[in-house]
Amino acid sequence: MALTQSLNRQLAVWASNLDLRKVPPEVVHATKLRILDIVGAMLGGLDTELVQQVSAATPPSGAPDAVGLPGFDIRTNARDAALLMGTMACVIEYDDSHVSTGVHPGSPIVATALALGQHLDVSGKQLIRSVLLGNELTCRLGLVAPGAFHRVGFHPTGMVGAFGAAYTAANLYGLNTEEIQNATGISGSFASGIMASWEDGTSAKSLHAGWGAAAGIEAVRLACHGVTGPAGVFEGRFGFYRAHVQNSDWMPDHGAAVSGLGERWELLNIAPRAYPCGHYIQPFIDAALWIAQHKHYDPADISKVVCLVADYMVPLICEPAAEKARPMTTWHARYSLPFCIAECLLSRSFTKHSLSPSQLVDHAHTVLSGKVGYEVNLADADRAKWSGEVRVTLHDGSVLKHRINHMRGTPENPMTEEDLMAKFMGNAQHIIAPQIAEDFVDRVMRLENQENVRTTLSSICRPGGIADLK
């Protein structure tokens, strides 16, 4: 698909003509797993301080088209529901990532789809189609500039996620090609998300997915009423990519967004997270846990730890070194390679309960975190692999090491369906009654047969579905 028309127009045409019946079954199945995984991540983030704060700011609604929220007994309007659900999904960093770009598509896209799906009383097939569309185009817009947003201080999930959410919302509202083009153009003025929270661990970053979802919904509503957006929102002189990555030596690859569109599915390269922390840290956690579970050592005998990292990972999980060694908040610790590795080597596990506030000031954690360093490994520069190696040196000079060539969750080292089911049940534990959680899993895996997603979600969005285990 050549760029004879604007990229905005080409994607709008493709989006308006997407026929779920022509989509490969494995793509549909992967989309259902993405929905289940992200709902689980929402439940996993339910009890965090930020989610409770955002829920307190969310206006309740008794309107017939009000939207339910997983784990909550309140209902609200669709846009505020999308903001809250997107925040829930990413707050403990347990959602997903597109391997080549580091974009987290699932949180904004599924939040948008669940909010509007209930609001509009859509079928399961319509929900699948909207999530599939949003995930695919979010990944592809990330491919236009892989790594470029991070380098200049923008969070790509907040940036391209707003466009993906708009495609999802437009699909559910049934917009035509012209309206989709306008909604996408409007989204260019709404897309946002700076990385300043990486410096001090504040919670604003965890709003990016939810804000992207809300922005996409608002862009579509405005387009429905005739508001116009620039056709050249992507490649124009003042377009999205040039406006944010202001580097005369860099050129966005707009063709990557349409190359093989509808034939090669980028959403199959979305990797679920095996652990609740920054995705670049995941292979190092697997390596450290292998050492912790297969080697004998006393943490007090550790002299130093060296992680072999790709150069593009360094600014996000390794530097500034002093900041990473002593994170200021739980979320801050989820993007600290030293602190996550210290937790693995001390606790010999890593779960959604890891990195508690008490651990941030625990002497053993802070001492061992200060011993964790890194070396850049040029052989790991391939963004499609996400490799990692951990080397633990003991005081007697012996070295314990392990390497992960492909991060768990990637196509080369996938999490199994059973892994994802177990992850969901773990996130639902103490929030949703076990039998209701199992029934919800079954409903999602048969989503194409569900007549109304409001009914599908009702058991986990009402007081009767909430476990009385809290």
Coordinates of C-alpha atoms in Angstrom, one line a residue:
M1 CA 0.0 0.0 0.0
A2 CA 2.0 3.0 -1.2
L3 CA 1.6 6.5 0.2
T4 CA -0.2 7.9 -2.8
Q5 CA -2.8 9.3 -0.4
S6 CA -2.2 10.7 3.0
L7 CA -1.4 8.1 5.7
N8 CA -4.5 9.3 7.6
R9 CA -6.7 8.6 4.5
Q10 CA -5.2 5.1 3.9
L11 CA -5.6 4.0 7.4
A12 CA -9.2 5.4 7.5
V13 CA -10.1 3.5 4.4
W14 CA -8.6 0.2 5.8
A15 CA -10.3 0.7 9.1
S16 CA -13.7 1.4 7.6
N17 CA -13.5 -1.7 5.4
L18 CA -12.2 -4.2 8.0
D19 CA -14.2 -7.4 7.8
L20 CA -13.8 -9.8 10.8
R21 CA -14.8 -12.7 8.7
K22 CA -11.6 -12.3 6.6
V23 CA -9.3 -12.0 9.5
P24 CA -7.2 -15.2 10.3
P25 CA -8.5 -17.2 13.2
E26 CA -5.2 -17.0 15.1
V27 CA -5.5 -13.2 15.0
V28 CA -9.0 -13.3 16.4
H29 CA -7.9 -15.7 19.1
A30 CA -4.9 -13.6 20.0
T31 CA -7.2 -10.6 20.4
K32 CA -9.4 -12.4 22.8
L33 CA -6.4 -13.3 24.9
R34 CA -5.3 -9.7 24.8
I35 CA -8.7 -8.6 26.2
L36 CA -8.6 -11.2 29.0
D37 CA -5.0 -10.2 29.9
I38 CA -5.8 -6.5 30.1
V39 CA -9.0 -7.0 32.1
G40 CA -6.8 -9.1 34.5
A41 CA -4.3 -6.2 34.7
M42 CA -7.1 -3.9 35.6
L43 CA -8.1 -6.1 38.5
G44 CA -4.4 -6.3 39.5
G45 CA -4.3 -2.5 39.7
L46 CA -7.6 -2.1 41.6
D47 CA -6.2 -1.6 45.1
T48 CA -3.5 0.8 44.2
E49 CA -3.5 4.3 45.6
L50 CA -3.7 5.9 42.2
V51 CA -6.7 3.9 41.1
Q52 CA -8.5 4.7 44.3
Q53 CA -7.7 8.4 43.7
V54 CA -8.9 8.4 40.1
S55 CA -12.1 6.5 41.1
A56 CA -12.8 9.1 43.8
A57 CA -12.6 11.8 41.0
T58 CA -14.9 9.8 38.7
P59 CA -18.5 11.0 38.7
P60 CA -21.0 8.2 39.3
S61 CA -24.0 7.9 36.9
G62 CA -27.3 6.2 37.1
A63 CA -28.1 6.7 33.5
P64 CA -29.3 3.6 31.5
D65 CA -26.2 3.8 29.3
A66 CA -23.8 4.2 32.2
V67 CA -20.7 1.9 32.2
G68 CA -19.6 -0.6 34.7
L69 CA -16.0 -1.0 35.9
P70 CA -14.2 -4.3 36.6
G71 CA -14.0 -4.8 40.4
F72 CA -16.0 -1.7 41.2
D73 CA -19.7 -1.4 42.2
I74 CA -20.0 2.1 40.6
R75 CA -21.1 3.1 37.1
T76 CA -20.1 6.2 35.2
N77 CA -20.0 7.7 31.7
A78 CA -18.0 6.1 28.9
R79 CA -15.2 8.6 28.7
D80 CA -14.5 8.7 32.5
A81 CA -14.8 4.9 32.5
A82 CA -12.1 4.6 29.8
L83 CA -9.8 7.0 31.8
L84 CA -10.2 4.9 34.9
M85 CA -9.9 1.5 33.2
G86 CA -6.8 2.5 31.2
T87 CA -5.2 3.7 34.4
M88 CA -6.1 0.4 36.2
A89 CA -4.6 -1.6 33.4
C90 CA -1.2 0.0 33.4
V91 CA -0.6 1.2 37.0
I92 CA 1.4 -1.9 38.1
E93 CA 3.0 -2.3 34.7
Y94 CA 1.3 -5.7 34.1
D95 CA -0.2 -5.0 30.7
D96 CA 1.5 -5.7 27.3
S97 CA 4.0 -4.3 24.9
H98 CA 4.5 -4.3 21.1
V99 CA 8.0 -5.8 20.9
S100 CA 9.5 -3.7 18.1
T101 CA 8.3 -0.3 19.5
G102 CA 7.8 -0.6 23.3
V103 CA 4.3 0.8 22.9
H104 CA 1.7 -0.7 25.3
P105 CA -1.4 -0.9 23.0
G106 CA -3.7 -3.1 25.2
S107 CA -4.4 -0.7 28.0
P108 CA -5.8 2.3 26.0
I109 CA -7.5 0.1 23.4
V110 CA -9.3 -2.4 25.7
A111 CA -10.3 0.4 28.0
T112 CA -11.9 2.2 25.1
A113 CA -13.6 -0.9 23.8
L114 CA -15.0 -2.0 27.2
A115 CA -16.3 1.5 28.0
L116 CA -18.0 2.2 24.6
G117 CA -18.9 -1.5 24.2
Q118 CA -21.1 -1.2 27.2
H119 CA -22.3 2.3 26.4
L120 CA -23.5 1.2 22.9
D121 CA -24.6 -2.4 23.9
V122 CA -22.4 -4.0 21.2
S123 CA -21.9 -7.7 20.5
G124 CA -18.9 -9.7 21.3
K125 CA -17.9 -9.8 17.6
Q126 CA -18.1 -6.0 17.5
L127 CA -15.9 -5.8 20.5
I128 CA -13.3 -8.2 19.1
R129 CA -13.2 -6.2 15.8
S130 CA -12.7 -2.9 17.5
V131 CA -9.9 -4.2 19.8
L132 CA -8.2 -5.9 16.9
L133 CA -8.4 -2.8 14.8
G134 CA -7.1 -0.5 17.6
N135 CA -4.3 -2.8 18.6
E136 CA -3.1 -3.3 15.0
L137 CA -3.0 0.3 14.1
T138 CA -1.5 1.4 17.4
C139 CA 1.4 -1.0 16.7
R140 CA 1.8 0.2 13.2
L141 CA 1.9 3.9 14.1
G142 CA 4.6 3.0 16.6
L143 CA 6.6 1.4 13.7
V144 CA 6.8 4.7 12.0
A145 CA 9.2 5.9 14.7
P146 CA 10.5 3.0 16.9
G147 CA 12.4 4.4 19.9
A148 CA 12.2 8.0 18.7
F149 CA 9.6 9.3 21.2
H150 CA 11.5 7.8 24.2
R151 CA 14.7 9.6 23.1
V152 CA 13.0 13.0 23.3
G153 CA 11.1 12.5 26.4
F154 CA 7.6 11.4 25.2
H155 CA 5.9 8.2 26.3
P156 CA 4.8 6.5 23.0
T157 CA 1.8 4.8 24.7
G158 CA 0.2 8.1 25.4
M159 CA 1.2 9.4 22.0
V160 CA 0.1 6.7 19.5
G161 CA -2.4 5.2 22.0
A162 CA -4.8 8.1 21.5
F163 CA -4.9 7.4 17.7
G164 CA -5.5 3.7 18.3
A165 CA -8.3 4.5 20.8
A166 CA -9.9 6.7 18.2
Y167 CA -9.8 3.9 15.6
T168 CA -11.4 1.6 18.2
A169 CA -14.1 4.1 19.1
A170 CA -14.8 5.0 15.5
N171 CA -15.3 1.4 14.7
L172 CA -17.8 0.9 17.5
Y173 CA -19.7 4.1 16.6
G174 CA -19.7 2.9 12.9
L175 CA -18.1 6.0 11.5
N176 CA -17.5 6.3 7.8
T177 CA -14.1 6.9 6.1
E178 CA -14.4 10.7 6.2
E179 CA -15.4 10.8 9.8
I180 CA -12.6 8.4 10.8
Q181 CA -10.1 10.6 9.0
N182 CA -11.4 13.6 10.9
A183 CA -11.3 11.8 14.2
T184 CA -7.7 10.8 13.6
G185 CA -6.8 14.3 12.7
I186 CA -8.3 15.6 15.9
S187 CA -6.5 13.0 17.9
G188 CA -3.2 14.5 16.8
S189 CA -4.0 17.5 18.9
F190 CA -5.0 15.4 21.9
A191 CA -2.2 12.9 21.9
S192 CA 0.2 13.5 24.8
G193 CA 2.4 12.0 27.5
I194 CA 5.8 13.3 28.8
M195 CA 8.2 11.1 30.6
A196 CA 8.9 13.4 33.6
S197 CA 7.5 10.9 36.0
W198 CA 10.6 8.7 35.3
E199 CA 12.6 11.3 37.3
D200 CA 10.7 11.2 40.6
G201 CA 8.2 8.3 40.4
T202 CA 5.1 10.4 40.5
S203 CA 1.8 8.9 39.3
A204 CA 1.1 11.1 36.2
K205 CA 2.7 8.5 33.9
S206 CA 0.2 5.9 34.8
L207 CA -2.6 8.1 33.5
H208 CA -1.2 8.1 30.0
A209 CA -3.1 4.9 28.8
G210 CA -6.4 6.1 30.3
W211 CA -6.0 9.6 29.0
G212 CA -5.3 8.2 25.5
A213 CA -8.5 6.2 25.7
A214 CA -10.5 9.2 26.8
A215 CA -8.9 11.4 24.2
G216 CA -9.7 8.9 21.4
I217 CA -13.4 8.7 22.5
E218 CA -13.6 12.5 22.6
A219 CA -12.1 12.9 19.2
V220 CA -14.6 10.5 17.7
R221 CA -17.5 12.2 19.4
L222 CA -16.4 15.6 18.0
A223 CA -16.0 14.1 14.5
C224 CA -19.5 12.6 14.7
H225 CA -20.7 16.2 15.0
G226 CA -18.8 17.6 12.1
V227 CA -15.6 18.8 13.7
T228 CA -12.7 18.3 11.2
G229 CA -9.1 17.3 11.6
P230 CA -6.0 17.6 9.4
A231 CA -5.7 15.0 6.6
G232 CA -1.9 15.3 7.0
V233 CA -1.9 14.8 10.7
F234 CA 0.9 12.2 10.4
E235 CA 3.2 13.3 7.6
G236 CA 2.3 16.9 7.2
R237 CA 4.8 19.8 7.6
F238 CA 3.5 20.3 11.1
G239 CA 2.4 16.7 11.5
F240 CA 2.5 14.5 14.6
Y241 CA 5.9 12.9 14.1
R242 CA 7.9 15.9 13.0
A243 CA 6.3 18.1 15.7
H244 CA 7.4 15.7 18.5
V245 CA 10.7 14.4 17.2
Q246 CA 12.3 17.6 16.1
N247 CA 15.5 16.2 14.6
S248 CA 16.5 17.3 11.1
D249 CA 18.7 14.1 10.8
W250 CA 15.7 11.8 11.4
M251 CA 13.0 10.8 9.1
P252 CA 9.8 8.9 10.1
D253 CA 9.1 5.8 8.2
H254 CA 5.4 6.4 7.3
G255 CA 5.4 3.5 4.9
A256 CA 5.9 1.1 7.9
A257 CA 2.4 1.8 9.0
V258 CA 0.8 0.4 5.8
S259 CA 3.4 -2.2 4.6
G260 CA 1.7 -5.5 4.6
L261 CA -1.4 -4.1 6.2
G262 CA -4.1 -6.7 6.5
E263 CA -1.6 -9.5 5.5
R264 CA 1.1 -9.3 8.2
W265 CA -0.5 -8.8 11.6
E266 CA 1.7 -6.7 14.0
L267 CA -0.7 -7.5 16.9
L268 CA 0.7 -11.0 16.9
N269 CA 4.0 -9.3 18.1
I270 CA 2.3 -7.9 21.2
A271 CA 3.9 -9.5 24.2
P272 CA 2.1 -9.9 27.5
R273 CA 4.1 -9.2 30.6
A274 CA 5.1 -12.1 32.8
Y275 CA 6.0 -9.7 35.7
P276 CA 4.6 -6.4 36.9
C277 CA 7.4 -4.1 36.0
G278 CA 8.9 -2.3 33.0
H279 CA 9.0 -4.5 30.0
Y280 CA 12.7 -4.1 29.3
I281 CA 13.4 -5.5 32.7
Q282 CA 11.4 -8.7 32.1
P283 CA 14.3 -10.8 30.6
F284 CA 16.6 -9.9 33.4
I285 CA 14.0 -10.9 36.0
D286 CA 13.7 -14.3 34.3
A287 CA 17.5 -14.6 34.3
A288 CA 17.8 -13.5 38.0
L289 CA 15.0 -15.9 39.1
W290 CA 16.7 -18.8 37.3
I291 CA 19.8 -18.1 39.3
A292 CA 17.8 -17.7 42.5
Q293 CA 15.9 -20.9 42.0
H294 CA 18.8 -23.1 40.6
K295 CA 21.9 -21.9 42.4
H296 CA 22.8 -21.8 46.1
Y297 CA 24.0 -18.5 47.5
D298 CA 23.5 -16.3 50.5
P299 CA 22.5 -12.7 49.4
A300 CA 25.0 -11.4 51.9
D301 CA 27.7 -13.1 50.0
I302 CA 26.9 -11.2 46.8
S303 CA 29.8 -8.8 45.8
K304 CA 28.3 -7.4 42.7
V305 CA 25.7 -8.0 39.9
V306 CA 26.2 -7.0 36.3
C307 CA 23.4 -7.0 33.8
L308 CA 24.2 -7.0 30.1
V309 CA 21.8 -4.6 28.5
A310 CA 21.0 -3.2 25.1
D311 CA 21.9 0.5 24.7
Y312 CA 18.3 1.6 24.0
M313 CA 17.3 0.3 27.5
V314 CA 19.8 2.3 29.5
P315 CA 18.0 5.6 29.8
L316 CA 14.8 3.9 30.9
I317 CA 15.9 1.3 33.4
C318 CA 19.5 1.9 34.3
E319 CA 20.2 5.6 34.5
P320 CA 20.6 7.9 36.4
A321 CA 22.3 5.2 38.5
A322 CA 21.7 6.8 41.9
E323 CA 18.0 7.4 41.1
K324 CA 17.5 3.8 40.0
A325 CA 19.3 2.4 43.1
R326 CA 17.0 4.3 45.4
P327 CA 13.5 4.6 43.8
M328 CA 11.2 7.0 45.4
T329 CA 7.9 5.2 44.9
T330 CA 6.6 1.7 44.1
W331 CA 6.0 2.7 40.5
H332 CA 9.5 4.2 40.3
A333 CA 10.9 0.9 41.4
R334 CA 9.1 -0.9 38.6
Y335 CA 11.3 0.9 36.1
S336 CA 14.5 0.3 38.2
L337 CA 16.6 -2.6 36.9
P338 CA 18.8 -2.6 40.0
F339 CA 15.9 -2.7 42.4
C340 CA 13.9 -5.3 40.5
I341 CA 17.0 -7.6 40.4
A342 CA 17.7 -7.1 44.1
E343 CA 14.1 -8.1 44.8
C344 CA 14.5 -11.3 42.7
L345 CA 17.7 -12.3 44.4
L346 CA 16.4 -11.6 47.9
S347 CA 12.9 -12.9 47.6
R348 CA 13.5 -15.4 44.9
S349 CA 10.2 -14.4 43.4
F350 CA 8.6 -11.4 41.7
T351 CA 4.8 -10.9 41.9
K352 CA 2.3 -8.1 41.9
H353 CA 3.0 -7.8 45.7
S354 CA 6.7 -7.2 45.1
L355 CA 8.2 -3.7 45.5
S356 CA 6.0 -2.7 48.4
P357 CA 6.7 0.7 50.1
S358 CA 8.4 -1.2 53.0
Q359 CA 10.8 -2.8 50.6
L360 CA 11.8 0.6 49.2
V361 CA 13.4 1.4 52.6
D362 CA 14.4 -2.1 53.5
H363 CA 18.2 -2.2 54.3
A364 CA 18.8 -5.5 52.5
H365 CA 17.1 -4.2 49.3
T366 CA 18.8 -0.9 49.2
V367 CA 22.2 -2.4 49.9
L368 CA 21.9 -5.1 47.2
S369 CA 20.3 -2.6 44.7
G370 CA 23.4 -0.5 45.1
K371 CA 25.5 -3.5 44.0
V372 CA 23.6 -4.0 40.7
G373 CA 25.3 -2.4 37.7
Y374 CA 25.2 -2.8 33.9
E375 CA 27.3 -3.1 30.8
V376 CA 26.0 -2.3 27.3
N377 CA 26.0 -5.4 25.1
L378 CA 26.1 -4.3 21.4
A379 CA 25.0 -7.9 20.4
D380 CA 21.6 -7.2 22.0
A381 CA 20.7 -4.2 19.8
D382 CA 17.9 -5.9 18.0
R383 CA 14.7 -4.4 19.3
A384 CA 12.7 -7.4 18.2
K385 CA 14.4 -9.7 20.7
W386 CA 14.6 -8.0 24.1
S387 CA 17.4 -10.2 25.5
G388 CA 19.1 -10.0 28.9
E389 CA 21.9 -11.6 30.9
V390 CA 22.6 -11.4 34.6
R391 CA 26.0 -12.2 36.2
V392 CA 26.2 -12.5 40.0
T393 CA 29.7 -12.4 41.5
L394 CA 30.1 -13.7 45.0
H395 CA 32.8 -12.7 47.5
D396 CA 34.7 -15.9 46.8
G397 CA 35.0 -14.9 43.2
S398 CA 32.6 -17.4 41.8
V399 CA 30.1 -16.2 39.2
L400 CA 26.5 -17.3 38.8
K401 CA 25.0 -16.3 35.4
H402 CA 22.1 -16.9 33.2
R403 CA 21.0 -15.5 29.8
I404 CA 17.6 -15.1 28.2
N405 CA 17.8 -14.7 24.4
H406 CA 14.2 -13.9 23.8
M407 CA 12.0 -12.4 26.5
R408 CA 9.1 -14.5 27.7
G409 CA 5.9 -13.4 25.9
T410 CA 7.5 -12.8 22.5
P411 CA 6.7 -15.0 19.5
E412 CA 10.0 -16.8 20.0
N413 CA 9.4 -17.5 23.7
P414 CA 5.6 -17.2 24.1
M415 CA 3.6 -17.4 27.3
T416 CA 1.2 -20.3 26.9
E417 CA -2.6 -19.9 27.1
E418 CA -2.4 -21.7 30.5
D419 CA 0.2 -19.1 31.6
L420 CA -2.2 -16.3 30.7
M421 CA -5.2 -18.0 32.4
A422 CA -3.1 -18.4 35.6
K423 CA -2.0 -14.7 35.4
F424 CA -5.7 -13.6 35.1
M425 CA -6.8 -15.8 38.0
G426 CA -3.9 -14.4 40.1
N427 CA -4.9 -10.8 39.4
A428 CA -8.5 -11.6 40.2
Q429 CA -7.7 -13.3 43.5
H430 CA -9.4 -11.6 46.5
I431 CA -11.2 -9.3 44.1
I432 CA -13.5 -11.5 42.1
A433 CA -15.0 -14.7 43.5
P434 CA -13.2 -17.7 41.9
Q435 CA -16.2 -19.2 40.2
I436 CA -17.2 -15.9 38.7
A437 CA -13.6 -15.3 37.5
E438 CA -13.5 -18.7 35.8
D439 CA -16.9 -18.0 34.2
F440 CA -15.6 -14.7 32.9
V441 CA -12.6 -16.4 31.3
D442 CA -14.9 -18.8 29.6
R443 CA -17.1 -15.9 28.3
V444 CA -14.2 -14.0 26.9
M445 CA -12.8 -17.1 25.1
R446 CA -16.3 -17.5 23.5
L447 CA -16.7 -13.7 23.0
E448 CA -17.7 -14.0 19.4
N449 CA -20.9 -15.8 20.6
Q450 CA -21.8 -13.1 23.1
E451 CA -24.8 -11.0 22.1
N452 CA -24.1 -8.1 24.4
V453 CA -20.8 -7.2 26.1
R454 CA -22.6 -5.5 28.9
T455 CA -23.9 -8.9 29.9
T456 CA -20.4 -10.4 29.5
L457 CA -18.9 -7.9 31.9
S458 CA -21.8 -7.6 34.3
S459 CA -20.6 -10.3 36.7
I460 CA -17.3 -8.5 37.4
C461 CA -18.8 -5.0 37.4
R462 CA -21.4 -5.4 40.1
P463 CA -21.4 -6.0 43.9
G464 CA -22.6 -9.6 43.5
G465 CA -19.5 -10.4 41.5
I466 CA -17.0 -8.9 43.8
A467 CA -15.5 -11.4 46.2
D468 CA -16.3 -10.8 49.8
L469 CA -12.8 -11.7 50.6
K470 CA -11.4 -8.2 50.9

